[in-house]
Amino acid sequence: MAAGIDDIAIYIPRLYIDATDFAEARGLDPVKLQKGLGVSQMAIVDANQDPACLAANACLRIMQKNKLSPEDIGRLYVSTESAFDESKAMNSYVIGMLEQVYGQGAFEHCGGIETKFACVSGSYALYDNTNWIRADEADGKSALVVVSDIAKYDMGSSGEMTQGAGAVVMLLNENPRLMEFDPKVTSTSIKDEYDFYRPFGKETPIVHGQYSNLLYMIQVRKALDAYKKKAISTGLIKIEPGETILDHMDYINMHLPYSNMGKKALAYMVRHEWRQLPRWKTILQEIGLDEPVPQDPRGTIESVLSDADFMAKDHEFTKLFSKTPEFQEVYESKLASSLIASSMIGNLYTASLYLGFRSSLEFEYQKGIDLEGKRIGFGSYGSGASAMVFSGVIQPEYKEIVKDMNLEAEIGNRKRLTWEEYEKLHENKVDIAESMVHTKKEFVLIDVKTETESKGERRYVFNE
Ligand code: HMG
């Protein structure tokens, strides 16, 4: 049985910090954020928002748009790394909010859990729910997979310039109008790592930034190698001599902790694939340098990162490679459109990859390209660390969904925070009742109990 994404919706908080304001306050060159990282604005949550209400707002949008009733939804999974309870799953809060609109008990038989594995868990949730449908367990119902996060880093840390927040929800069913997942090729890699993690009770992560960048690329490459083997052995893709697996992906969506990471990772992947091919000779001639190799042949991440000479040469080589017309063509045609939303919103952890997918659909469609039958490759990464590579094909009915996409309208009017407002929000010094934006028709947090017997209980309302 087929299964895939029928529709997709987003919810982005209405506050943001602008990269120029951020750079000025932190004494940074704004060009580092805008060009070096590809960050223009970072969405920030208001005092009355948490990842559960971001998720519920996204769910309500997709349900209302598709005129779905709770009986149409067999499963609701929430994937997040911004959880606020060690036991009670975030989907239960989301269901509680949705039942304020659809009636108490309306989702009584909607199964689901919260999933966690840093930014990759949404991809595992999609895979599991796709297989629920493929196994004919869905009884004609759909699944909602919501990815929702608040990417918040320590004040003054290098991660602080890669923050963001938001939720993306995907409606999955057996007759997807948007994209059908390719069967039997989803591939993963996993390794016990500490590139980025958030110990119990800590609001912000502990991050080893450059280590995480390199680990991301290595893990996704390993998952891509496994995907390639499966794609060939299942007969999904036939690779002719001189071709690579990436030639068979019309679009490539990468996890986007900041938008330029997508380009960096694509360059790494393309180098890895092209290195074996006759075309590599031409590339080396264009660059005018040999590809650098690390001194330590074991090539561990630690040895590579501490090899300053190699790192400098490799950086230079990557920059030149990224400028070659051959790579530029791949970048512009397969990846660039997916980065637009990320630069306006920032890191959404679990939701970043899917915001990129959403962005790519809208902006490629606007170019007048017919997307039917195009294969999309996904490179998902979660710190700690696991990667997943999978793919899907755009379906004939996709225009029904994509023609109305309008990122700016869906984000809505936003308030540009002053530095003082940003600092107060970051330090949790704004009371829930003092939220900065008063939105209608949205779920908001109104109370978090502090008494011993009810500590941590959260109350939400739907603002009529
Ligand atoms: P940094 O080390 O301060 O930045 O922080 P940098 O020195 O690497 O500079 C960044 C880029 O800007 C570089 O470009 C510079 O050359 C350029 P690149 O060489 O990469 O092409 N640059 C400039 N360009 C123009 N004008 C200038 C200028 N200065 C520099 N004046 C870092 C960067 C990403 C490490 C930091 O922000 C960080 O730690 N972020 C958080 C961790 C992160 O996002 N890691 C990404 C991979 S891990 C991941 O994706 C998982 C994650 O989403 C979590 C999860 O899975 O849950 C994070």
Short mmCIF file of C-alpha atoms and ligand atoms in Angstrom, two decimals:
data_model
loop_
_atom_site.label_atom_id
_atom_site.label_comp_id
_atom_site.label_asym_id
_atom_site.label_seq_id
_atom_site.Cartn_x
_atom_site.Cartn_y
_atom_site.Cartn_z
CA MET A 1 0.00 0.00 0.00
CA ALA A 2 1.20 3.51 -0.84
CA ALA A 3 1.61 6.21 1.80
CA GLY A 4 2.91 9.72 1.98
CA ILE A 5 2.33 13.38 2.76
CA ASP A 6 -1.07 14.63 1.69
CA ASP A 7 -0.76 18.18 3.00
CA ILE A 8 1.53 20.29 5.16
CA ALA A 9 0.94 23.37 7.36
CA ILE A 10 3.13 25.60 9.47
CA TYR A 11 2.80 27.80 12.51
CA ILE A 12 5.48 30.40 13.21
CA PRO A 13 5.48 32.64 16.31
CA ARG A 14 4.84 36.33 15.63
CA LEU A 15 7.99 37.75 17.21
CA TYR A 16 11.43 37.86 15.69
CA ILE A 17 14.87 39.28 16.25
CA ASP A 18 16.47 40.76 13.18
CA ALA A 19 20.01 39.68 12.28
CA THR A 20 21.21 43.29 12.03
CA ASP A 21 19.90 44.14 15.53
CA PHE A 22 21.41 40.93 16.86
CA ALA A 23 24.80 41.61 15.26
CA GLU A 24 24.87 45.19 16.53
CA ALA A 25 24.06 44.16 20.09
CA ARG A 26 26.62 41.35 20.10
CA GLY A 27 29.33 43.35 18.33
CA LEU A 28 29.35 41.04 15.33
CA ASP A 29 29.62 41.76 11.63
CA PRO A 30 26.01 41.43 10.33
CA VAL A 31 27.44 39.89 7.16
CA LYS A 32 28.57 36.90 9.25
CA LEU A 33 24.93 36.16 10.07
CA GLN A 34 23.40 37.11 6.74
CA LYS A 35 25.98 35.70 4.35
CA GLY A 36 28.15 33.45 6.50
CA LEU A 37 25.26 31.57 8.15
CA GLY A 38 22.30 32.65 5.99
CA VAL A 39 20.36 34.01 8.98
CA SER A 40 18.21 37.14 8.38
CA GLN A 41 15.57 36.81 11.08
CA MET A 42 15.02 34.42 13.97
CA ALA A 43 11.50 33.64 15.20
CA ILE A 44 11.12 33.97 18.97
CA VAL A 45 8.25 32.65 21.07
CA ASP A 46 6.08 35.00 23.07
CA ALA A 47 5.71 34.61 26.85
CA ASN A 48 2.38 32.78 26.36
CA GLN A 49 3.68 30.19 23.89
CA ASP A 50 5.33 26.83 24.31
CA PRO A 51 6.07 24.03 21.81
CA ALA A 52 2.73 22.35 22.57
CA CYS A 53 0.67 25.37 21.56
CA LEU A 54 2.83 25.92 18.45
CA ALA A 55 2.04 22.30 17.53
CA ALA A 56 -1.68 22.64 18.29
CA ASN A 57 -1.93 25.80 16.19
CA ALA A 58 -0.32 24.01 13.23
CA CYS A 59 -2.69 21.02 13.68
CA LEU A 60 -5.76 23.24 13.79
CA ARG A 61 -4.68 24.94 10.56
CA ILE A 62 -4.30 21.67 8.66
CA MET A 63 -7.56 20.27 10.02
CA GLN A 64 -9.58 23.37 9.19
CA LYS A 65 -8.02 23.75 5.75
CA ASN A 66 -8.88 20.14 4.86
CA LYS A 67 -12.22 20.17 6.71
CA LEU A 68 -11.08 17.15 8.73
CA SER A 69 -12.96 15.95 11.76
CA PRO A 70 -11.29 14.17 14.68
CA GLU A 71 -12.66 10.78 13.47
CA ASP A 72 -10.52 11.19 10.32
CA ILE A 73 -7.34 11.18 12.42
CA GLY A 74 -6.13 7.79 13.67
CA ARG A 75 -2.80 8.94 15.07
CA LEU A 76 -1.22 12.17 16.24
CA TYR A 77 2.52 12.11 16.91
CA VAL A 78 4.50 15.06 18.22
CA SER A 79 8.24 15.12 17.70
CA THR A 80 10.18 17.63 19.75
CA GLU A 81 13.34 18.20 21.73
CA SER A 82 11.78 21.08 23.67
CA ALA A 83 9.70 18.88 25.96
CA PHE A 84 8.72 20.24 29.38
CA ASP A 85 7.65 16.99 31.04
CA GLU A 86 9.58 13.75 31.48
CA SER A 87 6.47 11.59 31.44
CA LYS A 88 3.39 13.24 30.01
CA ALA A 89 3.70 13.25 26.23
CA MET A 90 3.27 16.43 24.23
CA ASN A 91 0.59 14.98 21.98
CA SER A 92 -1.71 14.78 25.03
CA TYR A 93 -1.47 18.57 25.51
CA VAL A 94 -2.11 19.07 21.79
CA ILE A 95 -5.18 16.85 21.92
CA GLY A 96 -6.41 18.74 24.98
CA MET A 97 -6.17 21.99 23.04
CA LEU A 98 -7.79 20.62 19.89
CA GLU A 99 -10.66 19.26 22.00
CA GLN A 100 -11.39 22.82 23.13
CA VAL A 101 -12.41 23.41 19.52
CA TYR A 102 -13.74 19.97 18.50
CA GLY A 103 -15.36 18.95 21.78
CA GLN A 104 -14.16 16.98 24.80
CA GLY A 105 -13.37 13.34 23.97
CA ALA A 106 -13.39 14.04 20.22
CA PHE A 107 -9.90 12.52 19.82
CA GLU A 108 -10.51 9.67 22.29
CA HIS A 109 -9.25 6.97 19.89
CA CYS A 110 -6.42 8.94 18.33
CA GLY A 111 -3.24 7.08 19.30
CA GLY A 112 0.15 8.65 19.50
CA ILE A 113 3.27 9.49 21.43
CA GLU A 114 5.95 12.13 21.71
CA THR A 115 9.18 11.12 19.99
CA LYS A 116 12.68 12.31 20.83
CA PHE A 117 16.01 12.16 19.02
CA ALA A 118 17.12 15.79 18.67
CA CYS A 119 16.25 17.09 15.19
CA VAL A 120 15.84 13.70 13.52
CA SER A 121 12.90 12.35 15.56
CA GLY A 122 10.27 13.84 13.25
CA SER A 123 11.69 11.77 10.42
CA TYR A 124 11.46 8.60 12.54
CA ALA A 125 7.83 9.57 13.39
CA LEU A 126 7.03 10.05 9.71
CA TYR A 127 8.59 6.71 8.86
CA ASP A 128 6.69 4.86 11.60
CA ASN A 129 3.37 6.41 10.65
CA THR A 130 3.96 5.76 6.97
CA ASN A 131 4.50 2.11 7.85
CA TRP A 132 1.31 2.10 9.96
CA ILE A 133 -0.54 3.12 6.80
CA ARG A 134 1.41 0.72 4.56
CA ALA A 135 0.60 -2.14 6.94
CA ASP A 136 -3.10 -1.43 6.39
CA GLU A 137 -3.57 -0.68 10.08
CA ALA A 138 -5.00 2.79 9.49
CA ASP A 139 -8.54 1.72 8.63
CA GLY A 140 -8.83 4.52 6.10
CA LYS A 141 -7.76 7.14 8.63
CA SER A 142 -4.95 9.66 8.38
CA ALA A 143 -2.05 10.40 10.71
CA LEU A 144 -0.81 13.79 11.83
CA VAL A 145 2.91 14.12 12.49
CA VAL A 146 3.79 17.44 14.10
CA VAL A 147 7.34 18.62 14.52
CA SER A 148 7.57 21.52 16.96
CA ASP A 149 10.51 23.18 18.66
CA ILE A 150 12.03 26.22 20.24
CA ALA A 151 15.72 26.53 19.40
CA LYS A 152 17.11 28.55 22.28
CA TYR A 153 20.83 28.83 23.07
CA ASP A 154 22.77 30.47 25.90
CA MET A 155 23.12 34.25 25.78
CA GLY A 156 26.40 35.22 24.18
CA SER A 157 27.14 31.70 22.91
CA SER A 158 27.97 31.10 19.25
CA GLY A 159 24.75 29.10 18.95
CA GLU A 160 22.69 32.15 19.89
CA MET A 161 22.85 33.41 16.29
CA THR A 162 21.16 30.20 15.10
CA GLN A 163 17.93 30.34 17.13
CA GLY A 164 14.34 30.08 15.91
CA ALA A 165 10.97 28.49 16.71
CA GLY A 166 7.93 27.02 15.00
CA ALA A 167 5.92 23.95 14.13
CA VAL A 168 5.23 22.03 10.94
CA VAL A 169 2.47 19.43 10.66
CA MET A 170 2.14 16.79 7.98
CA LEU A 171 -1.03 14.92 7.14
CA LEU A 172 -0.23 11.35 6.07
CA ASN A 173 -2.55 8.96 4.27
CA GLU A 174 -2.73 6.23 1.65
CA ASN A 175 -3.69 8.57 -1.21
CA PRO A 176 -1.31 11.47 -0.68
CA ARG A 177 -1.89 14.42 -2.98
CA LEU A 178 1.57 15.88 -2.33
CA MET A 179 4.27 13.21 -2.10
CA GLU A 180 4.45 9.44 -1.85
CA PHE A 181 7.39 8.00 0.08
CA ASP A 182 9.65 5.59 -1.80
CA PRO A 183 9.33 2.14 -0.20
CA LYS A 184 12.16 0.07 1.30
CA VAL A 185 14.95 2.61 0.90
CA THR A 186 14.81 4.65 4.12
CA SER A 187 18.25 4.38 5.70
CA THR A 188 19.81 5.49 8.94
CA SER A 189 23.13 5.91 10.71
CA ILE A 190 23.65 6.19 14.45
CA LYS A 191 26.54 6.82 16.85
CA ASP A 192 26.73 7.68 20.56
CA GLU A 193 27.97 11.30 20.47
CA TYR A 194 27.95 14.54 22.48
CA ASP A 195 28.00 17.15 19.73
CA PHE A 196 24.84 18.84 21.08
CA TYR A 197 22.70 17.73 24.01
CA ARG A 198 20.45 19.17 26.72
CA PRO A 199 20.75 17.45 30.11
CA PHE A 200 17.66 17.17 32.36
CA GLY A 201 16.63 20.48 33.88
CA LYS A 202 18.76 22.62 31.57
CA GLU A 203 16.82 24.97 29.29
CA THR A 204 19.57 25.42 26.71
CA PRO A 205 21.84 22.84 25.07
CA ILE A 206 25.53 22.20 25.55
CA VAL A 207 26.99 22.59 22.07
CA HIS A 208 30.26 21.82 20.36
CA GLY A 209 29.51 23.84 17.25
CA GLN A 210 32.24 22.96 14.74
CA TYR A 211 32.24 19.33 15.90
CA SER A 212 28.46 19.22 15.31
CA ASN A 213 28.82 20.66 11.80
CA LEU A 214 31.28 17.95 10.78
CA LEU A 215 29.43 15.14 12.54
CA TYR A 216 26.19 16.14 10.80
CA MET A 217 27.87 15.79 7.40
CA ILE A 218 29.57 12.49 8.21
CA GLN A 219 26.41 10.88 9.62
CA VAL A 220 24.22 12.01 6.71
CA ARG A 221 26.84 10.75 4.25
CA LYS A 222 26.80 7.34 5.97
CA ALA A 223 23.00 7.21 5.76
CA LEU A 224 23.22 8.26 2.11
CA ASP A 225 25.64 5.38 1.38
CA ALA A 226 23.14 2.96 2.95
CA TYR A 227 20.27 4.55 1.00
CA LYS A 228 22.22 4.16 -2.23
CA LYS A 229 22.72 0.44 -1.63
CA LYS A 230 19.00 -0.03 -0.96
CA ALA A 231 17.92 2.10 -3.91
CA ILE A 232 20.07 -0.02 -6.23
CA SER A 233 19.20 -3.42 -4.72
CA THR A 234 15.43 -2.74 -4.71
CA GLY A 235 15.60 -1.51 -8.31
CA LEU A 236 14.18 1.90 -7.35
CA ILE A 237 17.10 3.65 -9.00
CA LYS A 238 19.43 2.41 -11.72
CA ILE A 239 22.74 4.23 -11.64
CA GLU A 240 24.45 4.31 -15.05
CA PRO A 241 28.25 4.53 -15.30
CA GLY A 242 29.36 8.10 -14.64
CA GLU A 243 26.26 8.90 -12.58
CA THR A 244 25.71 9.27 -8.84
CA ILE A 245 22.69 8.70 -6.65
CA LEU A 246 22.30 12.48 -6.32
CA ASP A 247 21.73 12.75 -10.09
CA HIS A 248 18.54 10.77 -9.46
CA MET A 249 17.18 13.20 -6.88
CA ASP A 250 15.51 16.20 -8.52
CA TYR A 251 15.49 18.04 -5.21
CA ILE A 252 17.50 17.61 -2.04
CA ASN A 253 16.21 18.84 1.32
CA MET A 254 18.67 18.92 4.19
CA HIS A 255 18.25 19.54 7.92
CA LEU A 256 18.76 23.29 8.32
CA PRO A 257 20.09 24.41 11.72
CA TYR A 258 20.89 27.61 9.75
CA SER A 259 20.31 27.95 6.07
CA ASN A 260 23.95 27.84 4.92
CA MET A 261 24.41 24.47 6.65
CA GLY A 262 22.26 23.08 3.84
CA LYS A 263 24.71 24.35 1.25
CA LYS A 264 27.72 23.18 3.26
CA ALA A 265 26.23 19.69 3.62
CA LEU A 266 25.26 19.52 -0.04
CA ALA A 267 28.81 20.45 -1.05
CA TYR A 268 30.19 17.72 1.23
CA MET A 269 27.77 15.13 -0.16
CA VAL A 270 28.37 16.10 -3.77
CA ARG A 271 32.15 15.98 -3.29
CA HIS A 272 31.81 12.55 -1.74
CA GLU A 273 29.78 11.30 -4.69
CA TRP A 274 31.67 13.02 -7.53
CA ARG A 275 35.11 12.07 -6.27
CA GLN A 276 34.68 8.60 -7.83
CA LEU A 277 33.57 9.89 -11.23
CA PRO A 278 35.33 10.99 -14.43
CA ARG A 279 33.78 14.48 -13.98
CA TRP A 280 35.95 14.99 -10.87
CA LYS A 281 39.04 15.52 -13.09
CA THR A 282 37.40 18.51 -14.75
CA ILE A 283 36.39 19.90 -11.36
CA LEU A 284 39.94 19.61 -10.00
CA GLN A 285 41.25 21.38 -13.10
CA GLU A 286 38.75 24.20 -12.58
CA ILE A 287 39.65 24.55 -8.92
CA GLY A 288 43.36 24.35 -9.63
CA LEU A 289 44.13 22.49 -6.38
CA ASP A 290 44.38 18.86 -5.32
CA GLU A 291 41.73 17.80 -2.84
CA PRO A 292 43.40 18.03 0.61
CA VAL A 293 43.70 14.91 2.78
CA PRO A 294 44.05 14.88 6.60
CA GLN A 295 47.45 13.96 8.04
CA ASP A 296 45.97 11.24 10.26
CA PRO A 297 44.79 8.45 7.93
CA ARG A 298 42.26 7.24 10.58
CA GLY A 299 40.26 10.40 9.81
CA THR A 300 38.44 10.56 13.16
CA ILE A 301 36.47 13.78 13.74
CA GLU A 302 38.82 14.79 16.56
CA SER A 303 41.93 14.25 14.44
CA VAL A 304 40.42 16.07 11.47
CA LEU A 305 39.30 19.07 13.56
CA SER A 306 42.68 19.36 15.28
CA ASP A 307 44.55 19.22 11.96
CA ALA A 308 44.64 23.01 11.46
CA ASP A 309 46.54 22.79 8.20
CA PHE A 310 44.05 20.34 6.69
CA MET A 311 41.04 22.33 7.99
CA ALA A 312 42.33 25.56 6.42
CA LYS A 313 43.10 23.87 3.10
CA ASP A 314 39.81 21.99 3.08
CA HIS A 315 37.92 25.20 3.82
CA GLU A 316 39.62 26.87 0.87
CA PHE A 317 38.96 23.86 -1.37
CA THR A 318 35.27 23.78 -0.38
CA LYS A 319 34.87 27.49 -1.10
CA LEU A 320 36.38 27.04 -4.59
CA PHE A 321 34.37 23.88 -5.23
CA SER A 322 31.16 25.67 -4.21
CA LYS A 323 31.86 28.31 -6.85
CA THR A 324 32.28 25.87 -9.76
CA PRO A 325 29.46 26.12 -12.32
CA GLU A 326 28.84 22.37 -11.93
CA PHE A 327 28.17 22.66 -8.18
CA GLN A 328 26.29 25.95 -8.59
CA GLU A 329 23.94 24.22 -11.01
CA VAL A 330 23.20 21.46 -8.48
CA TYR A 331 22.79 23.98 -5.67
CA GLU A 332 20.46 26.33 -7.56
CA SER A 333 18.29 23.62 -9.09
CA LYS A 334 18.05 21.16 -6.18
CA LEU A 335 18.53 23.01 -2.89
CA ALA A 336 18.39 26.83 -3.00
CA SER A 337 14.59 27.23 -2.76
CA SER A 338 14.47 25.13 0.40
CA LEU A 339 16.70 27.65 2.21
CA ILE A 340 14.47 30.72 1.82
CA ALA A 341 12.12 30.05 4.74
CA SER A 342 15.00 29.05 7.01
CA SER A 343 16.73 32.40 6.57
CA MET A 344 13.47 34.18 7.55
CA ILE A 345 12.69 31.99 10.57
CA GLY A 346 15.86 30.28 11.85
CA ASN A 347 16.40 26.85 13.36
CA LEU A 348 13.24 24.91 14.20
CA TYR A 349 15.19 21.76 15.23
CA THR A 350 12.80 18.87 14.33
CA ALA A 351 10.79 21.12 12.02
CA SER A 352 13.70 22.63 10.07
CA LEU A 353 13.92 19.92 7.42
CA TYR A 354 10.18 20.08 6.78
CA LEU A 355 10.05 23.85 6.71
CA GLY A 356 12.73 23.52 4.01
CA PHE A 357 10.59 21.02 2.09
CA ARG A 358 7.63 23.40 2.35
CA SER A 359 9.81 26.30 1.18
CA SER A 360 11.16 24.34 -1.77
CA LEU A 361 7.66 23.40 -2.98
CA GLU A 362 6.41 26.99 -2.90
CA PHE A 363 9.40 28.63 -4.53
CA GLU A 364 10.03 25.96 -7.17
CA TYR A 365 6.34 26.07 -8.15
CA GLN A 366 6.58 29.85 -8.44
CA LYS A 367 9.36 29.39 -11.01
CA GLY A 368 6.77 27.67 -13.22
CA ILE A 369 8.41 24.23 -12.88
CA ASP A 370 6.10 21.23 -13.16
CA LEU A 371 6.91 19.23 -10.04
CA GLU A 372 4.89 16.12 -10.86
CA GLY A 373 7.02 12.98 -10.71
CA LYS A 374 10.03 14.78 -9.23
CA ARG A 375 11.97 12.78 -6.69
CA ILE A 376 12.84 14.58 -3.45
CA GLY A 377 15.73 13.30 -1.34
CA PHE A 378 15.76 14.12 2.38
CA GLY A 379 18.86 14.32 4.59
CA SER A 380 17.69 14.39 8.20
CA TYR A 381 20.11 14.82 11.12
CA GLY A 382 19.71 14.80 14.88
CA SER A 383 22.57 15.46 17.26
CA GLY A 384 23.59 12.81 19.64
CA ALA A 385 23.65 11.44 16.80
CA SER A 386 21.55 9.88 14.08
CA ALA A 387 20.85 10.62 10.45
CA MET A 388 18.14 9.39 8.12
CA VAL A 389 18.05 9.53 4.33
CA PHE A 390 14.84 8.80 2.46
CA SER A 391 12.96 9.96 -0.60
CA GLY A 392 9.55 10.47 -2.13
CA VAL A 393 7.93 11.37 -5.42
CA ILE A 394 5.63 14.36 -6.04
CA GLN A 395 2.14 13.23 -6.97
CA PRO A 396 -0.12 14.34 -9.86
CA GLU A 397 -2.53 16.23 -7.53
CA TYR A 398 0.25 18.27 -5.92
CA LYS A 399 -0.95 21.57 -7.43
CA GLU A 400 -4.09 21.43 -5.30
CA ILE A 401 -1.81 21.93 -2.29
CA VAL A 402 1.10 23.94 -3.63
CA LYS A 403 -0.76 26.59 -5.64
CA ASP A 404 -2.07 28.27 -2.46
CA MET A 405 1.19 28.22 -0.54
CA ASN A 406 2.22 31.67 0.60
CA LEU A 407 4.91 31.72 3.21
CA GLU A 408 4.59 35.40 4.09
CA ALA A 409 0.82 35.14 4.54
CA GLU A 410 1.17 31.98 6.60
CA ILE A 411 3.77 33.54 8.88
CA GLY A 412 1.49 36.59 9.24
CA ASN A 413 2.38 40.01 10.63
CA ARG A 414 5.40 39.84 12.86
CA LYS A 415 6.75 42.14 15.53
CA ARG A 416 10.46 43.02 15.38
CA LEU A 417 11.76 42.80 18.90
CA THR A 418 13.97 45.46 20.39
CA TRP A 419 17.12 44.14 22.00
CA GLU A 420 15.72 44.84 25.48
CA GLU A 421 12.52 42.91 24.69
CA TYR A 422 14.56 40.02 23.30
CA GLU A 423 16.74 39.86 26.41
CA LYS A 424 13.74 39.91 28.74
CA LEU A 425 12.06 37.10 26.82
CA HIS A 426 15.26 35.08 26.67
CA GLU A 427 15.75 35.38 30.42
CA ASN A 428 12.09 34.36 31.01
CA LYS A 429 11.42 37.70 32.68
CA VAL A 430 8.15 38.35 30.84
CA ASP A 431 5.07 37.06 32.63
CA ILE A 432 2.61 34.92 30.64
CA ALA A 433 -0.04 37.63 31.12
CA GLU A 434 2.31 40.24 29.59
CA SER A 435 2.66 38.56 26.19
CA MET A 436 3.65 40.97 23.45
CA VAL A 437 1.27 39.96 20.67
CA HIS A 438 -2.47 39.39 21.09
CA THR A 439 -3.53 36.92 18.43
CA LYS A 440 -7.02 35.71 17.63
CA LYS A 441 -8.04 32.13 16.79
CA GLU A 442 -4.90 30.67 18.29
CA PHE A 443 -4.09 28.51 21.28
CA VAL A 444 -2.07 30.24 23.97
CA LEU A 445 -0.67 29.23 27.33
CA ILE A 446 -2.37 30.98 30.26
CA ASP A 447 -0.95 29.25 33.32
CA VAL A 448 1.70 26.84 34.58
CA LYS A 449 0.85 25.65 38.10
CA THR A 450 3.46 25.96 40.83
CA GLU A 451 1.65 24.37 43.84
CA THR A 452 3.15 21.07 45.02
CA GLU A 453 0.11 18.92 44.13
CA SER A 454 -0.34 20.35 40.64
CA LYS A 455 3.20 21.53 39.81
CA GLY A 456 3.78 21.77 36.07
CA GLU A 457 0.12 21.51 35.02
CA ARG A 458 -0.44 23.71 32.02
CA ARG A 459 -3.62 25.54 31.03
CA TYR A 460 -4.28 26.75 27.51
CA VAL A 461 -7.12 28.67 25.89
CA PHE A 462 -8.23 29.18 22.33
CA ASN A 463 -8.42 32.94 21.80
CA GLU A 464 -11.73 33.59 20.03
P1 HMG B 1 30.98 30.22 14.65
O1 HMG B 1 31.98 29.15 14.92
O2 HMG B 1 31.07 31.46 15.44
O3 HMG B 1 30.97 30.64 13.13
O4 HMG B 1 29.52 29.63 14.84
P2 HMG B 1 32.08 30.44 12.01
O5 HMG B 1 33.34 31.09 12.42
O6 HMG B 1 32.12 29.00 11.61
O7 HMG B 1 31.40 31.27 10.86
C1 HMG B 1 30.24 30.83 10.26
C2 HMG B 1 30.32 31.14 8.77
O8 HMG B 1 30.32 32.56 8.60
C3 HMG B 1 31.60 30.63 8.13
O9 HMG B 1 31.27 30.26 6.78
C4 HMG B 1 32.49 31.87 8.12
O10 HMG B 1 33.48 31.85 7.10
C5 HMG B 1 31.47 32.95 7.85
P3 HMG B 1 31.75 28.83 6.21
O11 HMG B 1 33.20 28.81 6.33
O12 HMG B 1 31.09 27.80 7.10
O13 HMG B 1 31.24 28.80 4.83
N1 HMG B 1 31.86 34.27 8.36
C6 HMG B 1 31.66 35.41 7.68
N2 HMG B 1 31.14 35.63 6.46
C7 HMG B 1 31.07 36.93 6.05
N3 HMG B 1 31.51 37.98 6.80
C8 HMG B 1 32.04 37.78 8.02
C9 HMG B 1 32.14 36.45 8.51
N4 HMG B 1 32.61 35.89 9.65
C10 HMG B 1 32.43 34.55 9.55
N5 HMG B 1 32.48 38.81 8.73
C11 HMG B 1 28.19 27.62 14.57
C12 HMG B 1 28.88 28.79 13.88
C13 HMG B 1 27.26 26.96 13.59
C14 HMG B 1 29.27 26.64 15.04
C15 HMG B 1 27.41 28.15 15.82
O14 HMG B 1 26.44 29.07 15.42
C16 HMG B 1 26.73 27.04 16.60
O15 HMG B 1 27.34 26.43 17.47
N6 HMG B 1 25.43 26.78 16.32
C17 HMG B 1 24.68 25.74 17.04
C18 HMG B 1 25.05 24.34 16.59
C19 HMG B 1 24.68 24.06 15.16
O16 HMG B 1 23.80 24.69 14.59
N7 HMG B 1 25.28 23.04 14.57
C20 HMG B 1 24.93 22.63 13.23
C21 HMG B 1 25.16 21.15 12.98
S1 HMG B 1 24.47 20.12 14.25
C22 HMG B 1 22.77 20.16 13.91
O17 HMG B 1 22.39 20.59 12.87
C23 HMG B 1 21.85 19.70 14.97
C24 HMG B 1 21.07 20.78 15.66
O18 HMG B 1 20.05 21.29 14.83
C25 HMG B 1 20.51 20.23 16.97
C26 HMG B 1 19.71 18.96 16.94
O19 HMG B 1 19.94 18.02 16.20
O20 HMG B 1 18.84 18.89 17.80
C27 HMG B 1 21.93 21.97 16.04
#
